[in-house]
mmCIF file with all atom_site columns, C-alpha atoms and ligand atoms in Angstrom:
data_model
loop_
_atom_site.group_PDB
_atom_site.id
_atom_site.type_symbol
_atom_site.label_atom_id
_atom_site.label_alt_id
_atom_site.label_comp_id
_atom_site.label_asym_id
_atom_site.label_entity_id
_atom_site.label_seq_id
_atom_site.pdbx_PDB_ins_code
_atom_site.Cartn_x
_atom_site.Cartn_y
_atom_site.Cartn_z
_atom_site.occupancy
_atom_site.B_iso_or_equiv
_atom_site.pdbx_formal_charge
_atom_site.auth_seq_id
_atom_site.auth_comp_id
_atom_site.auth_asym_id
_atom_site.auth_atom_id
_atom_site.pdbx_PDB_model_num
ATOM   1   C CA  . MET A 1 1   ? -28.772 2.682   -1.622  1.00 42.00 ? 1   MET A CA  1
ATOM   2   C CA  . SER A 1 2   ? -27.667 6.133   -0.531  1.00 52.00 ? 2   SER A CA  1
ATOM   3   C CA  . SER A 1 3   ? -25.966 8.195   -3.241  1.00 61.00 ? 3   SER A CA  1
ATOM   4   C CA  . ASP A 1 4   ? -24.425 10.642  -0.761  1.00 79.00 ? 4   ASP A CA  1
ATOM   5   C CA  . ILE A 1 5   ? -20.757 11.376  -1.259  1.00 86.00 ? 5   ILE A CA  1
ATOM   6   C CA  . ARG A 1 6   ? -18.874 10.069  1.788   1.00 91.00 ? 6   ARG A CA  1
ATOM   7   C CA  . GLN A 1 7   ? -15.813 11.866  3.071   1.00 94.00 ? 7   GLN A CA  1
ATOM   8   C CA  . ILE A 1 8   ? -12.967 9.581   4.091   1.00 95.00 ? 8   ILE A CA  1
ATOM   9   C CA  . VAL A 1 9   ? -9.506  10.612  5.219   1.00 96.00 ? 9   VAL A CA  1
ATOM   10  C CA  . LEU A 1 10  ? -6.595  8.767   3.663   1.00 95.00 ? 10  LEU A CA  1
ATOM   11  C CA  . ALA A 1 11  ? -3.831  8.177   6.219   1.00 95.00 ? 11  ALA A CA  1
ATOM   12  C CA  . THR A 1 12  ? -0.808  8.454   3.973   1.00 90.00 ? 12  THR A CA  1
ATOM   13  C CA  . SER A 1 13  ? 1.710   11.113  3.037   1.00 84.00 ? 13  SER A CA  1
ATOM   14  C CA  . ASN A 1 14  ? 3.170   8.966   0.264   1.00 87.00 ? 14  ASN A CA  1
ATOM   15  C CA  . HIS A 1 15  ? 2.353   10.623  -3.082  1.00 88.00 ? 15  HIS A CA  1
ATOM   16  C CA  . GLY A 1 16  ? 2.587   7.328   -4.971  1.00 86.00 ? 16  GLY A CA  1
ATOM   17  C CA  . LYS A 1 17  ? 0.031   5.674   -2.698  1.00 87.00 ? 17  LYS A CA  1
ATOM   18  C CA  . LEU A 1 18  ? -2.229  8.740   -2.706  1.00 86.00 ? 18  LEU A CA  1
ATOM   19  C CA  . ALA A 1 19  ? -2.404  8.727   -6.516  1.00 86.00 ? 19  ALA A CA  1
ATOM   20  C CA  . GLU A 1 20  ? -3.200  4.980   -6.550  1.00 87.00 ? 20  GLU A CA  1
ATOM   21  C CA  . PHE A 1 21  ? -5.942  5.325   -3.932  1.00 88.00 ? 21  PHE A CA  1
ATOM   22  C CA  . GLN A 1 22  ? -7.498  8.237   -5.797  1.00 86.00 ? 22  GLN A CA  1
ATOM   23  C CA  . TYR A 1 23  ? -7.663  6.063   -8.915  1.00 86.00 ? 23  TYR A CA  1
ATOM   24  C CA  . LEU A 1 24  ? -8.907  2.986   -7.026  1.00 86.00 ? 24  LEU A CA  1
ATOM   25  C CA  . LEU A 1 25  ? -11.638 4.897   -5.215  1.00 85.00 ? 25  LEU A CA  1
ATOM   26  C CA  . SER A 1 26  ? -12.965 6.847   -8.182  1.00 84.00 ? 26  SER A CA  1
ATOM   27  C CA  . ASN A 1 27  ? -16.557 5.761   -8.995  1.00 80.00 ? 27  ASN A CA  1
ATOM   28  C CA  . HIS A 1 28  ? -17.306 4.882   -5.368  1.00 81.00 ? 28  HIS A CA  1
ATOM   29  C CA  . ASN A 1 29  ? -19.084 8.071   -4.210  1.00 84.00 ? 29  ASN A CA  1
ATOM   30  C CA  . ILE A 1 30  ? -16.164 8.709   -1.914  1.00 88.00 ? 30  ILE A CA  1
ATOM   31  C CA  . LYS A 1 31  ? -14.310 11.984  -1.489  1.00 89.00 ? 31  LYS A CA  1
ATOM   32  C CA  . ILE A 1 32  ? -10.763 11.313  -0.339  1.00 91.00 ? 32  ILE A CA  1
ATOM   33  C CA  . LEU A 1 33  ? -9.273  13.897  2.005   1.00 93.00 ? 33  LEU A CA  1
ATOM   34  C CA  . PRO A 1 34  ? -5.498  13.758  2.538   1.00 93.00 ? 34  PRO A CA  1
ATOM   35  C CA  . GLN A 1 35  ? -4.480  13.537  6.195   1.00 95.00 ? 35  GLN A CA  1
ATOM   36  C CA  . LYS A 1 36  ? -2.218  16.560  5.872   1.00 94.00 ? 36  LYS A CA  1
ATOM   37  C CA  . GLN A 1 37  ? -5.401  18.660  5.571   1.00 94.00 ? 37  GLN A CA  1
ATOM   38  C CA  . PHE A 1 38  ? -5.880  17.838  9.278   1.00 96.00 ? 38  PHE A CA  1
ATOM   39  C CA  . GLY A 1 39  ? -2.259  18.475  10.227  1.00 95.00 ? 39  GLY A CA  1
ATOM   40  C CA  . VAL A 1 40  ? -1.259  14.786  10.355  1.00 93.00 ? 40  VAL A CA  1
ATOM   41  C CA  . MET A 1 41  ? 2.127   14.235  8.749   1.00 87.00 ? 41  MET A CA  1
ATOM   42  C CA  . GLY A 1 42  ? 2.595   10.582  9.754   1.00 83.00 ? 42  GLY A CA  1
ATOM   43  C CA  . VAL A 1 43  ? 3.061   8.551   12.926  1.00 91.00 ? 43  VAL A CA  1
ATOM   44  C CA  . GLU A 1 44  ? 5.906   6.529   14.318  1.00 92.00 ? 44  GLU A CA  1
ATOM   45  C CA  . GLU A 1 45  ? 5.426   2.993   13.011  1.00 93.00 ? 45  GLU A CA  1
ATOM   46  C CA  . THR A 1 46  ? 6.197   1.081   16.183  1.00 95.00 ? 46  THR A CA  1
ATOM   47  C CA  . GLY A 1 47  ? 4.197   -2.046  15.339  1.00 97.00 ? 47  GLY A CA  1
ATOM   48  C CA  . ARG A 1 48  ? 5.810   -5.367  14.483  1.00 97.00 ? 48  ARG A CA  1
ATOM   49  C CA  . THR A 1 49  ? 3.249   -6.263  11.853  1.00 98.00 ? 49  THR A CA  1
ATOM   50  C CA  . PHE A 1 50  ? 1.695   -4.512  8.862   1.00 98.00 ? 50  PHE A CA  1
ATOM   51  C CA  . ILE A 1 51  ? -1.693  -4.575  10.543  1.00 97.00 ? 51  ILE A CA  1
ATOM   52  C CA  . GLU A 1 52  ? -0.477  -2.963  13.772  1.00 97.00 ? 52  GLU A CA  1
ATOM   53  C CA  . ASN A 1 53  ? 1.152   -0.158  11.810  1.00 97.00 ? 53  ASN A CA  1
ATOM   54  C CA  . ALA A 1 54  ? -1.916  0.344   9.620   1.00 97.00 ? 54  ALA A CA  1
ATOM   55  C CA  . ILE A 1 55  ? -4.090  0.700   12.728  1.00 97.00 ? 55  ILE A CA  1
ATOM   56  C CA  . LEU A 1 56  ? -1.649  3.184   14.327  1.00 97.00 ? 56  LEU A CA  1
ATOM   57  C CA  . LYS A 1 57  ? -1.763  5.327   11.177  1.00 97.00 ? 57  LYS A CA  1
ATOM   58  C CA  . ALA A 1 58  ? -5.543  5.106   10.872  1.00 97.00 ? 58  ALA A CA  1
ATOM   59  C CA  . ARG A 1 59  ? -6.162  5.969   14.522  1.00 97.00 ? 59  ARG A CA  1
ATOM   60  C CA  . ALA A 1 60  ? -3.929  9.064   14.420  1.00 97.00 ? 60  ALA A CA  1
ATOM   61  C CA  . ALA A 1 61  ? -5.754  10.385  11.345  1.00 97.00 ? 61  ALA A CA  1
ATOM   62  C CA  . ALA A 1 62  ? -9.193  9.572   12.827  1.00 98.00 ? 62  ALA A CA  1
ATOM   63  C CA  . GLU A 1 63  ? -8.314  11.375  16.065  1.00 97.00 ? 63  GLU A CA  1
ATOM   64  C CA  . ALA A 1 64  ? -7.135  14.475  14.213  1.00 97.00 ? 64  ALA A CA  1
ATOM   65  C CA  . SER A 1 65  ? -10.005 14.620  11.705  1.00 97.00 ? 65  SER A CA  1
ATOM   66  C CA  . GLY A 1 66  ? -13.040 13.183  13.517  1.00 97.00 ? 66  GLY A CA  1
ATOM   67  C CA  . LEU A 1 67  ? -13.813 11.408  10.230  1.00 97.00 ? 67  LEU A CA  1
ATOM   68  C CA  . PRO A 1 68  ? -13.629 7.792   8.993   1.00 97.00 ? 68  PRO A CA  1
ATOM   69  C CA  . VAL A 1 69  ? -10.174 6.828   7.762   1.00 97.00 ? 69  VAL A CA  1
ATOM   70  C CA  . ILE A 1 70  ? -8.523  4.395   5.380   1.00 96.00 ? 70  ILE A CA  1
ATOM   71  C CA  . ALA A 1 71  ? -4.885  3.529   6.121   1.00 96.00 ? 71  ALA A CA  1
ATOM   72  C CA  . ASP A 1 72  ? -2.579  1.040   4.525   1.00 95.00 ? 72  ASP A CA  1
ATOM   73  C CA  . ASP A 1 73  ? 0.668   -0.445  5.613   1.00 96.00 ? 73  ASP A CA  1
ATOM   74  C CA  . SER A 1 74  ? 2.462   -2.172  2.817   1.00 97.00 ? 74  SER A CA  1
ATOM   75  C CA  . GLY A 1 75  ? 5.851   -3.514  1.923   1.00 98.00 ? 75  GLY A CA  1
ATOM   76  C CA  . LEU A 1 76  ? 7.972   -5.963  0.025   1.00 98.00 ? 76  LEU A CA  1
ATOM   77  C CA  . GLU A 1 77  ? 8.803   -9.458  1.316   1.00 98.00 ? 77  GLU A CA  1
ATOM   78  C CA  . VAL A 1 78  ? 11.788  -11.149 -0.309  1.00 98.00 ? 78  VAL A CA  1
ATOM   79  C CA  . ASP A 1 79  ? 12.076  -14.898 0.324   1.00 98.00 ? 79  ASP A CA  1
ATOM   80  C CA  . ALA A 1 80  ? 15.880  -15.068 0.027   1.00 98.00 ? 80  ALA A CA  1
ATOM   81  C CA  . LEU A 1 81  ? 16.081  -12.371 2.745   1.00 98.00 ? 81  LEU A CA  1
ATOM   82  C CA  . ASN A 1 82  ? 13.697  -14.171 5.109   1.00 98.00 ? 82  ASN A CA  1
ATOM   83  C CA  . GLY A 1 83  ? 10.916  -11.699 4.375   1.00 98.00 ? 83  GLY A CA  1
ATOM   84  C CA  . ALA A 1 84  ? 12.988  -8.490  4.593   1.00 98.00 ? 84  ALA A CA  1
ATOM   85  C CA  . PRO A 1 85  ? 12.544  -5.582  4.088   1.00 98.00 ? 85  PRO A CA  1
ATOM   86  C CA  . GLY A 1 86  ? 8.915   -6.284  5.139   1.00 98.00 ? 86  GLY A CA  1
ATOM   87  C CA  . ILE A 1 87  ? 7.491   -3.673  7.495   1.00 98.00 ? 87  ILE A CA  1
ATOM   88  C CA  . TYR A 1 88  ? 10.752  -1.735  7.158   1.00 97.00 ? 88  TYR A CA  1
ATOM   89  C CA  . SER A 1 89  ? 10.419  -1.355  3.364   1.00 98.00 ? 89  SER A CA  1
ATOM   90  C CA  . SER A 1 90  ? 10.222  2.449   3.314   1.00 95.00 ? 90  SER A CA  1
ATOM   91  C CA  . ARG A 1 91  ? 13.216  2.804   5.680   1.00 96.00 ? 91  ARG A CA  1
ATOM   92  C CA  . TYR A 1 92  ? 15.271  -0.236  4.576   1.00 98.00 ? 92  TYR A CA  1
ATOM   93  C CA  . ALA A 1 93  ? 18.367  1.879   3.841   1.00 98.00 ? 93  ALA A CA  1
ATOM   94  C CA  . GLY A 1 94  ? 17.791  4.263   6.782   1.00 97.00 ? 94  GLY A CA  1
ATOM   95  C CA  . ASN A 1 95  ? 15.173  6.618   8.172   1.00 93.00 ? 95  ASN A CA  1
ATOM   96  C CA  . ASN A 1 96  ? 15.444  9.199   5.406   1.00 93.00 ? 96  ASN A CA  1
ATOM   97  C CA  . ALA A 1 97  ? 16.274  6.743   2.639   1.00 97.00 ? 97  ALA A CA  1
ATOM   98  C CA  . SER A 1 98  ? 15.073  7.512   -0.883  1.00 97.00 ? 98  SER A CA  1
ATOM   99  C CA  . ASP A 1 99  ? 13.497  4.864   -3.122  1.00 97.00 ? 99  ASP A CA  1
ATOM   100 C CA  . THR A 1 100 ? 16.825  4.690   -4.999  1.00 98.00 ? 100 THR A CA  1
ATOM   101 C CA  . ASP A 1 101 ? 18.762  4.085   -1.756  1.00 98.00 ? 101 ASP A CA  1
ATOM   102 C CA  . ASN A 1 102 ? 16.380  1.258   -0.800  1.00 98.00 ? 102 ASN A CA  1
ATOM   103 C CA  . ILE A 1 103 ? 16.623  -0.366  -4.229  1.00 98.00 ? 103 ILE A CA  1
ATOM   104 C CA  . GLU A 1 104 ? 20.426  -0.173  -4.179  1.00 98.00 ? 104 GLU A CA  1
ATOM   105 C CA  . LYS A 1 105 ? 20.540  -1.850  -0.769  1.00 98.00 ? 105 LYS A CA  1
ATOM   106 C CA  . LEU A 1 106 ? 18.131  -4.559  -1.920  1.00 98.00 ? 106 LEU A CA  1
ATOM   107 C CA  . LEU A 1 107 ? 20.083  -5.345  -5.092  1.00 98.00 ? 107 LEU A CA  1
ATOM   108 C CA  . LYS A 1 108 ? 23.300  -5.526  -3.093  1.00 98.00 ? 108 LYS A CA  1
ATOM   109 C CA  . ALA A 1 109 ? 21.737  -7.890  -0.555  1.00 98.00 ? 109 ALA A CA  1
ATOM   110 C CA  . LEU A 1 110 ? 20.653  -10.131 -3.448  1.00 98.00 ? 110 LEU A CA  1
ATOM   111 C CA  . GLU A 1 111 ? 23.976  -10.090 -5.316  1.00 98.00 ? 111 GLU A CA  1
ATOM   112 C CA  . GLY A 1 112 ? 24.815  -13.629 -6.417  1.00 97.00 ? 112 GLY A CA  1
ATOM   113 C CA  . VAL A 1 113 ? 21.280  -14.927 -5.740  1.00 98.00 ? 113 VAL A CA  1
ATOM   114 C CA  . ALA A 1 114 ? 20.006  -16.826 -8.791  1.00 97.00 ? 114 ALA A CA  1
ATOM   115 C CA  . ILE A 1 115 ? 16.926  -15.556 -10.631 1.00 95.00 ? 115 ILE A CA  1
ATOM   116 C CA  . ALA A 1 116 ? 14.861  -18.567 -9.524  1.00 97.00 ? 116 ALA A CA  1
ATOM   117 C CA  . GLU A 1 117 ? 15.634  -17.779 -5.865  1.00 98.00 ? 117 GLU A CA  1
ATOM   118 C CA  . ARG A 1 118 ? 14.626  -14.100 -6.072  1.00 98.00 ? 118 ARG A CA  1
ATOM   119 C CA  . THR A 1 119 ? 10.911  -14.635 -5.430  1.00 98.00 ? 119 THR A CA  1
ATOM   120 C CA  . ALA A 1 120 ? 9.095   -11.857 -3.581  1.00 98.00 ? 120 ALA A CA  1
ATOM   121 C CA  . ARG A 1 121 ? 5.703   -10.321 -2.974  1.00 98.00 ? 121 ARG A CA  1
ATOM   122 C CA  . PHE A 1 122 ? 4.175   -7.000  -2.133  1.00 98.00 ? 122 PHE A CA  1
ATOM   123 C CA  . GLN A 1 123 ? 1.807   -7.064  0.831   1.00 98.00 ? 123 GLN A CA  1
ATOM   124 C CA  . CYS A 1 124 ? -0.893  -4.508  1.541   1.00 97.00 ? 124 CYS A CA  1
ATOM   125 C CA  . LEU A 1 125 ? -2.909  -4.383  4.753   1.00 98.00 ? 125 LEU A CA  1
ATOM   126 C CA  . LEU A 1 126 ? -5.799  -1.962  4.631   1.00 97.00 ? 126 LEU A CA  1
ATOM   127 C CA  . VAL A 1 127 ? -7.723  -0.713  7.621   1.00 97.00 ? 127 VAL A CA  1
ATOM   128 C CA  . TYR A 1 128 ? -10.950 1.250   7.679   1.00 97.00 ? 128 TYR A CA  1
ATOM   129 C CA  . LEU A 1 129 ? -11.783 2.886   11.007  1.00 97.00 ? 129 LEU A CA  1
ATOM   130 C CA  . HIS A 1 130 ? -15.254 4.391   11.430  1.00 96.00 ? 130 HIS A CA  1
ATOM   131 C CA  . HIS A 1 131 ? -13.823 6.588   14.212  1.00 97.00 ? 131 HIS A CA  1
ATOM   132 C CA  . ALA A 1 132 ? -10.743 6.720   16.444  1.00 97.00 ? 132 ALA A CA  1
ATOM   133 C CA  . ASP A 1 133 ? -12.208 4.362   19.089  1.00 97.00 ? 133 ASP A CA  1
ATOM   134 C CA  . ASP A 1 134 ? -13.702 1.915   16.596  1.00 97.00 ? 134 ASP A CA  1
ATOM   135 C CA  . PRO A 1 135 ? -13.279 -1.566  18.194  1.00 96.00 ? 135 PRO A CA  1
ATOM   136 C CA  . THR A 1 136 ? -14.125 -3.423  14.963  1.00 95.00 ? 136 THR A CA  1
ATOM   137 C CA  . PRO A 1 137 ? -12.028 -1.988  12.123  1.00 96.00 ? 137 PRO A CA  1
ATOM   138 C CA  . VAL A 1 138 ? -12.636 -3.358  8.624   1.00 96.00 ? 138 VAL A CA  1
ATOM   139 C CA  . ILE A 1 139 ? -9.435  -5.154  7.556   1.00 98.00 ? 139 ILE A CA  1
ATOM   140 C CA  . CYS A 1 140 ? -8.469  -6.318  4.064   1.00 98.00 ? 140 CYS A CA  1
ATOM   141 C CA  . GLN A 1 141 ? -5.274  -7.807  2.658   1.00 98.00 ? 141 GLN A CA  1
ATOM   142 C CA  . GLY A 1 142 ? -3.799  -8.093  -0.825  1.00 98.00 ? 142 GLY A CA  1
ATOM   143 C CA  . SER A 1 143 ? -0.588  -9.893  -1.909  1.00 98.00 ? 143 SER A CA  1
ATOM   144 C CA  . TRP A 1 144 ? 1.105   -9.577  -5.297  1.00 98.00 ? 144 TRP A CA  1
ATOM   145 C CA  . GLU A 1 145 ? 3.605   -12.283 -6.265  1.00 98.00 ? 145 GLU A CA  1
ATOM   146 C CA  . GLY A 1 146 ? 6.695   -11.578 -8.346  1.00 98.00 ? 146 GLY A CA  1
ATOM   147 C CA  . SER A 1 147 ? 10.470  -11.603 -8.179  1.00 98.00 ? 147 SER A CA  1
ATOM   148 C CA  . ILE A 1 148 ? 13.347  -9.161  -7.888  1.00 98.00 ? 148 ILE A CA  1
ATOM   149 C CA  . THR A 1 149 ? 15.256  -8.210  -11.045 1.00 98.00 ? 149 THR A CA  1
ATOM   150 C CA  . GLU A 1 150 ? 19.014  -7.655  -11.148 1.00 98.00 ? 150 GLU A CA  1
ATOM   151 C CA  . ALA A 1 151 ? 18.666  -4.021  -12.263 1.00 98.00 ? 151 ALA A CA  1
ATOM   152 C CA  . PRO A 1 152 ? 15.937  -1.351  -12.166 1.00 98.00 ? 152 PRO A CA  1
ATOM   153 C CA  . ARG A 1 153 ? 13.635  -0.938  -15.199 1.00 98.00 ? 153 ARG A CA  1
ATOM   154 C CA  . GLY A 1 154 ? 10.757  1.466   -15.876 1.00 98.00 ? 154 GLY A CA  1
ATOM   155 C CA  . ASN A 1 155 ? 9.707   4.916   -14.723 1.00 97.00 ? 155 ASN A CA  1
ATOM   156 C CA  . HIS A 1 156 ? 6.176   4.507   -13.411 1.00 96.00 ? 156 HIS A CA  1
ATOM   157 C CA  . GLY A 1 157 ? 5.019   3.839   -9.867  1.00 94.00 ? 157 GLY A CA  1
ATOM   158 C CA  . PHE A 1 158 ? 7.135   4.355   -6.766  1.00 95.00 ? 158 PHE A CA  1
ATOM   159 C CA  . GLY A 1 159 ? 9.180   2.487   -4.169  1.00 97.00 ? 159 GLY A CA  1
ATOM   160 C CA  . TYR A 1 160 ? 10.465  -0.888  -5.372  1.00 98.00 ? 160 TYR A CA  1
ATOM   161 C CA  . ASP A 1 161 ? 8.397   -0.919  -8.589  1.00 98.00 ? 161 ASP A CA  1
ATOM   162 C CA  . PRO A 1 162 ? 11.486  -0.709  -10.878 1.00 98.00 ? 162 PRO A CA  1
ATOM   163 C CA  . VAL A 1 163 ? 12.850  -4.006  -9.489  1.00 98.00 ? 163 VAL A CA  1
ATOM   164 C CA  . PHE A 1 164 ? 9.599   -5.928  -8.977  1.00 98.00 ? 164 PHE A CA  1
ATOM   165 C CA  . PHE A 1 165 ? 9.132   -8.326  -11.902 1.00 98.00 ? 165 PHE A CA  1
ATOM   166 C CA  . VAL A 1 166 ? 5.548   -9.330  -12.645 1.00 98.00 ? 166 VAL A CA  1
ATOM   167 C CA  . PRO A 1 167 ? 5.772   -12.740 -14.347 1.00 97.00 ? 167 PRO A CA  1
ATOM   168 C CA  . ASN A 1 168 ? 2.518   -12.754 -16.322 1.00 96.00 ? 168 ASN A CA  1
ATOM   169 C CA  . MET A 1 169 ? 3.197   -9.244  -17.683 1.00 97.00 ? 169 MET A CA  1
ATOM   170 C CA  . ARG A 1 170 ? 6.878   -9.976  -18.417 1.00 97.00 ? 170 ARG A CA  1
ATOM   171 C CA  . SER A 1 171 ? 7.800   -6.540  -17.076 1.00 98.00 ? 171 SER A CA  1
ATOM   172 C CA  . THR A 1 172 ? 8.564   -4.746  -13.856 1.00 98.00 ? 172 THR A CA  1
ATOM   173 C CA  . SER A 1 173 ? 5.705   -2.977  -12.125 1.00 98.00 ? 173 SER A CA  1
ATOM   174 C CA  . ALA A 1 174 ? 7.406   0.331   -13.032 1.00 98.00 ? 174 ALA A CA  1
ATOM   175 C CA  . GLU A 1 175 ? 7.032   -0.613  -16.720 1.00 98.00 ? 175 GLU A CA  1
ATOM   176 C CA  . LEU A 1 176 ? 3.284   -1.108  -16.314 1.00 98.00 ? 176 LEU A CA  1
ATOM   177 C CA  . THR A 1 177 ? 0.977   1.828   -16.977 1.00 97.00 ? 177 THR A CA  1
ATOM   178 C CA  . PRO A 1 178 ? -0.763  3.142   -13.839 1.00 93.00 ? 178 PRO A CA  1
ATOM   179 C CA  . GLU A 1 179 ? -3.991  1.545   -15.126 1.00 93.00 ? 179 GLU A CA  1
ATOM   180 C CA  . GLN A 1 180 ? -2.281  -1.851  -15.534 1.00 96.00 ? 180 GLN A CA  1
ATOM   181 C CA  . LYS A 1 181 ? -0.695  -1.690  -12.083 1.00 96.00 ? 181 LYS A CA  1
ATOM   182 C CA  . ASN A 1 182 ? -3.989  -0.596  -10.532 1.00 93.00 ? 182 ASN A CA  1
ATOM   183 C CA  . GLY A 1 183 ? -5.666  -3.653  -12.029 1.00 94.00 ? 183 GLY A CA  1
ATOM   184 C CA  . LEU A 1 184 ? -3.167  -6.111  -10.562 1.00 97.00 ? 184 LEU A CA  1
ATOM   185 C CA  . SER A 1 185 ? -1.451  -4.771  -7.468  1.00 96.00 ? 185 SER A CA  1
ATOM   186 C CA  . HIS A 1 186 ? -1.630  -5.816  -3.818  1.00 97.00 ? 186 HIS A CA  1
ATOM   187 C CA  . ARG A 1 187 ? -3.200  -2.420  -3.055  1.00 95.00 ? 187 ARG A CA  1
ATOM   188 C CA  . ALA A 1 188 ? -5.808  -2.866  -5.803  1.00 94.00 ? 188 ALA A CA  1
ATOM   189 C CA  . MET A 1 189 ? -6.736  -6.336  -4.478  1.00 96.00 ? 189 MET A CA  1
ATOM   190 C CA  . ALA A 1 190 ? -7.147  -5.088  -0.911  1.00 96.00 ? 190 ALA A CA  1
ATOM   191 C CA  . MET A 1 191 ? -8.972  -1.944  -2.057  1.00 93.00 ? 191 MET A CA  1
ATOM   192 C CA  . ARG A 1 192 ? -11.458 -3.921  -4.150  1.00 93.00 ? 192 ARG A CA  1
ATOM   193 C CA  . GLN A 1 193 ? -12.326 -6.047  -1.095  1.00 95.00 ? 193 GLN A CA  1
ATOM   194 C CA  . LEU A 1 194 ? -12.671 -2.955  1.082   1.00 93.00 ? 194 LEU A CA  1
ATOM   195 C CA  . ALA A 1 195 ? -14.865 -1.111  -1.434  1.00 90.00 ? 195 ALA A CA  1
ATOM   196 C CA  . GLU A 1 196 ? -17.146 -4.157  -1.599  1.00 91.00 ? 196 GLU A CA  1
ATOM   197 C CA  . LYS A 1 197 ? -17.444 -4.433  2.182   1.00 92.00 ? 197 LYS A CA  1
ATOM   198 C CA  . LEU A 1 198 ? -18.125 -0.707  2.604   1.00 89.00 ? 198 LEU A CA  1
ATOM   199 C CA  . THR A 1 199 ? -20.655 -0.620  -0.217  1.00 84.00 ? 199 THR A CA  1
ATOM   200 C CA  . ASP A 1 200 ? -22.527 -3.567  1.369   1.00 83.00 ? 200 ASP A CA  1
ATOM   201 C CA  . ALA A 1 201 ? -22.485 -1.883  4.773   1.00 81.00 ? 201 ALA A CA  1
ATOM   202 C CA  . TRP A 1 202 ? -23.672 1.452   3.355   1.00 83.00 ? 202 TRP A CA  1
ATOM   203 C CA  . ARG A 1 203 ? -26.396 -0.244  1.309   1.00 80.00 ? 203 ARG A CA  1
ATOM   204 C CA  . SER A 1 204 ? -27.986 -1.479  4.513   1.00 77.00 ? 204 SER A CA  1
ATOM   205 C CA  . THR A 1 205 ? -27.887 1.915   6.278   1.00 71.00 ? 205 THR A CA  1
HETATM 206 P P1  . LIG B 2 .   ? 4.603   2.336   4.415   1.00 90.62 ? 1   LIG B P1  1
HETATM 207 O O1  . LIG B 2 .   ? 4.287   3.743   4.014   1.00 90.62 ? 1   LIG B O1  1
HETATM 208 O O2  . LIG B 2 .   ? 5.217   2.209   5.756   1.00 90.62 ? 1   LIG B O2  1
HETATM 209 O O3  . LIG B 2 .   ? 3.405   1.444   4.236   1.00 90.62 ? 1   LIG B O3  1
HETATM 210 O O4  . LIG B 2 .   ? 5.741   1.871   3.421   1.00 90.62 ? 1   LIG B O4  1
HETATM 211 C C1  . LIG B 2 .   ? 5.491   1.105   2.334   1.00 90.62 ? 1   LIG B C1  1
HETATM 212 C C2  . LIG B 2 .   ? 6.773   0.961   1.542   1.00 90.62 ? 1   LIG B C2  1
HETATM 213 O O5  . LIG B 2 .   ? 6.721   -0.304  0.878   1.00 90.62 ? 1   LIG B O5  1
HETATM 214 C C3  . LIG B 2 .   ? 6.869   2.017   0.440   1.00 90.62 ? 1   LIG B C3  1
HETATM 215 O O6  . LIG B 2 .   ? 7.572   3.153   0.867   1.00 90.62 ? 1   LIG B O6  1
HETATM 216 C C4  . LIG B 2 .   ? 7.618   1.242   -0.635  1.00 90.62 ? 1   LIG B C4  1
HETATM 217 O O7  . LIG B 2 .   ? 8.995   1.254   -0.361  1.00 90.62 ? 1   LIG B O7  1
HETATM 218 C C5  . LIG B 2 .   ? 7.097   -0.180  -0.461  1.00 90.62 ? 1   LIG B C5  1
HETATM 219 N N1  . LIG B 2 .   ? 5.882   -0.364  -1.288  1.00 90.62 ? 1   LIG B N1  1
HETATM 220 C C6  . LIG B 2 .   ? 4.613   -0.562  -0.870  1.00 90.62 ? 1   LIG B C6  1
HETATM 221 N N2  . LIG B 2 .   ? 3.770   -0.670  -1.907  1.00 90.62 ? 1   LIG B N2  1
HETATM 222 C C7  . LIG B 2 .   ? 4.539   -0.522  -3.007  1.00 90.62 ? 1   LIG B C7  1
HETATM 223 C C8  . LIG B 2 .   ? 4.209   -0.503  -4.394  1.00 90.62 ? 1   LIG B C8  1
HETATM 224 O O8  . LIG B 2 .   ? 3.059   -0.606  -4.836  1.00 90.62 ? 1   LIG B O8  1
HETATM 225 N N3  . LIG B 2 .   ? 5.268   -0.352  -5.214  1.00 90.62 ? 1   LIG B N3  1
HETATM 226 C C9  . LIG B 2 .   ? 6.548   -0.215  -4.784  1.00 90.62 ? 1   LIG B C9  1
HETATM 227 N N4  . LIG B 2 .   ? 6.892   -0.196  -3.508  1.00 90.62 ? 1   LIG B N4  1
HETATM 228 C C10 . LIG B 2 .   ? 5.882   -0.345  -2.613  1.00 90.62 ? 1   LIG B C10 1
#
């Protein structure tokens, strides 16, 4: 197996995600380069699915950098809202919405919905592109089941973490330590699969 350090661009400008990926990819002989190093600040997410948006992000970063790229598109699906906010999770309360704005809108939309009906999950679609014209991207998916609380709790994480209740931990994902969240989350599940696939592929080169 080659022990060379591989350089991979991470197609995200979200600081929360960047920190999680850095943790999840430590010990994998991978040096993560943020896309902003190549002047990419983000792309318009015009896809209708997580996977389409992940590929759009990955391709833009691969074109700008000339390097392999990992991109994720992720979001929260709430059953009582027919899967919303879904692919619109980061802009649920508007294009420049803060995490607090999005959470407020979500809690309002769920007002009066009983605890048992507040089931939800985080989805993460990960794409690895070897280069911008790669016709066979590596694709991995992770889902994390939980439910939506009636009020925010906890200070860790980002996005909807303060209202995402993780049943077997009896806490919101914002109350988990980063290490706990990175052992359980949708992103961790998808990233573990991707690391395995890449390690296998690199072992045979
Ligand atoms: P994206 O950058 O278009 O993939 O947006 C993903 C959005 O989904 C984030 O801005 C958050 O609002 C939400 N999200 C995704 N993963 C998480 C997570 O691990 N915790 C909390 N919110 C998340």
